[in-house]
Short mmCIF file of C-alpha atoms in Angstrom, two decimals:
data_model
loop_
_atom_site.label_atom_id
_atom_site.label_comp_id
_atom_site.label_asym_id
_atom_site.label_seq_id
_atom_site.Cartn_x
_atom_site.Cartn_y
_atom_site.Cartn_z
CA MET L 7 108.58 98.28 98.47
CA GLU L 8 109.02 101.87 97.32
CA ILE L 9 108.75 100.77 93.69
CA LEU L 10 105.52 98.92 94.47
CA ARG L 11 104.13 102.09 96.04
CA TYR L 12 104.87 104.00 92.84
CA VAL L 13 103.27 101.25 90.74
CA PHE L 14 100.11 101.54 92.85
CA LEU L 15 100.23 105.32 92.47
CA VAL L 16 100.56 105.17 88.68
CA PHE L 17 97.67 102.72 88.32
CA HIS L 18 95.59 104.79 90.75
CA LEU L 19 96.11 107.77 88.46
CA PHE L 20 95.27 105.62 85.42
CA GLY L 21 91.96 104.70 87.05
CA PHE L 22 91.19 108.36 87.68
CA ALA L 23 92.14 109.28 84.12
CA ALA L 24 89.91 106.54 82.70
CA LEU L 25 86.97 107.72 84.78
CA MET L 26 87.29 111.40 83.95
CA GLY L 27 88.37 110.84 80.35
CA GLY L 28 85.39 108.59 79.69
CA LEU L 29 83.11 111.06 81.39
CA PHE L 30 84.29 113.96 79.25
CA PHE L 31 84.14 111.82 76.11
CA GLN L 32 80.53 110.80 76.78
CA LEU L 33 79.49 114.38 77.52
CA ARG L 34 79.78 114.99 73.77
CA GLY L 35 76.90 112.59 73.11
CA LYS L 36 73.19 113.15 73.48
CA ASP L 37 72.44 110.58 76.18
CA PRO L 38 75.41 109.89 78.48
CA VAL L 39 75.11 106.79 80.65
CA ALA L 40 77.47 105.04 83.02
CA GLY L 41 79.27 102.21 81.28
CA SER L 42 81.29 99.19 82.28
CA TYR L 43 84.51 101.21 81.90
CA MET L 44 83.35 103.37 84.83
CA LEU L 45 82.84 100.34 87.05
CA SER L 46 86.20 98.86 86.01
CA SER L 47 87.98 102.15 86.66
CA ALA L 48 86.25 102.51 90.03
CA VAL L 49 87.42 99.04 91.05
CA VAL L 50 90.96 99.95 89.95
CA GLN L 51 90.70 103.07 92.12
CA LEU L 52 89.56 101.03 95.13
CA VAL L 53 92.19 98.30 94.80
CA THR L 54 95.12 100.61 94.10
CA GLY L 55 94.02 103.03 96.82
CA ALA L 56 94.05 100.20 99.35
CA GLY L 57 97.43 99.13 97.99
CA LEU L 58 98.79 102.65 98.42
CA ILE L 59 97.69 102.74 102.04
CA TRP L 60 99.18 99.31 102.67
CA ALA L 61 102.49 100.34 101.06
CA ARG L 62 102.68 103.55 103.10
CA ILE L 63 102.02 101.67 106.33
CA SER L 64 104.63 99.03 105.38
CA LEU L 65 107.21 101.76 104.75
CA ASN L 66 106.35 103.51 108.04
CA LEU L 67 105.22 106.62 106.16
CA PRO L 68 102.50 108.78 107.68
CA VAL L 69 98.89 108.03 106.72
CA ALA L 70 96.10 110.53 107.33
CA GLU L 71 93.35 108.18 108.52
CA ALA L 72 90.51 110.72 108.22
CA LYS L 73 91.51 111.66 104.68
CA MET L 74 91.82 108.02 103.66
CA GLY L 75 88.41 107.27 105.18
CA VAL L 76 86.79 110.05 103.16
CA LYS L 77 88.60 108.90 100.00
CA LEU L 78 87.49 105.31 100.60
CA ALA L 79 83.89 106.42 101.09
CA LEU L 80 83.99 108.45 97.87
CA ASP L 81 85.58 105.58 95.93
CA VAL L 82 82.91 103.18 97.19
CA LEU L 83 80.24 105.72 96.17
CA VAL L 84 81.78 105.93 92.70
CA ALA L 85 81.77 102.13 92.33
CA VAL L 86 78.22 101.65 93.61
CA THR L 87 76.85 104.54 91.55
CA ALA L 88 78.62 103.24 88.44
CA LEU L 89 77.13 99.79 89.03
CA VAL L 90 73.63 101.21 89.50
CA GLY L 91 74.01 103.47 86.47
CA MET L 92 75.32 100.64 84.33
CA ARG L 93 72.34 98.45 85.18
CA ASN L 94 69.58 101.10 85.08
CA LYS L 95 70.99 103.34 82.32
CA ARG L 96 69.97 106.53 84.16
CA PRO L 97 71.70 109.84 83.34
CA TRP L 98 71.75 110.94 86.99
CA ALA L 99 74.13 108.08 87.83
CA PHE L 100 76.51 109.18 85.09
CA TYR L 101 76.67 112.70 86.51
CA ALA L 102 76.91 111.39 90.08
CA VAL L 103 79.94 109.27 89.14
CA GLY L 104 81.58 112.37 87.70
CA LEU L 105 80.76 114.42 90.79
CA PHE L 106 82.05 111.79 93.23
CA THR L 107 85.21 111.27 91.17
CA ALA L 108 85.90 115.01 91.09
CA ALA L 109 85.26 115.21 94.84
CA ALA L 110 87.75 112.38 95.44
CA ALA L 111 90.35 114.24 93.38
CA VAL L 112 89.76 117.43 95.36
CA VAL L 113 90.12 115.55 98.65
CA ALA L 114 93.31 113.87 97.43
CA VAL L 115 94.92 117.14 96.34
CA ALA L 116 93.55 119.77 98.73
CA TRP L 117 93.41 117.90 102.05
CA LYS L 118 96.78 118.12 103.76
#
């Protein structure tokens, strides 16, 4: 079960890296818009985040419910904003995805 928890963690980090890496890559262009990679990465974040919580509960490790609730809300915001941005091709959605992703990273690292 511990190995599965680490697998979830690695893929959770891959999802974050894909979101932020794609965001920084598109910032070089003239008209950045949210793409399908953002939605895919957001879904990876949601699924692996839920898997991480499940693995921690299964291993009787502590889970900060408030922190996980905030992270879940931010991950849902990332996914919904990426979906809206992908369909409407609006620049504000691209920047909102980046902001919500950065906020989720700050919550994950700074909230004890």
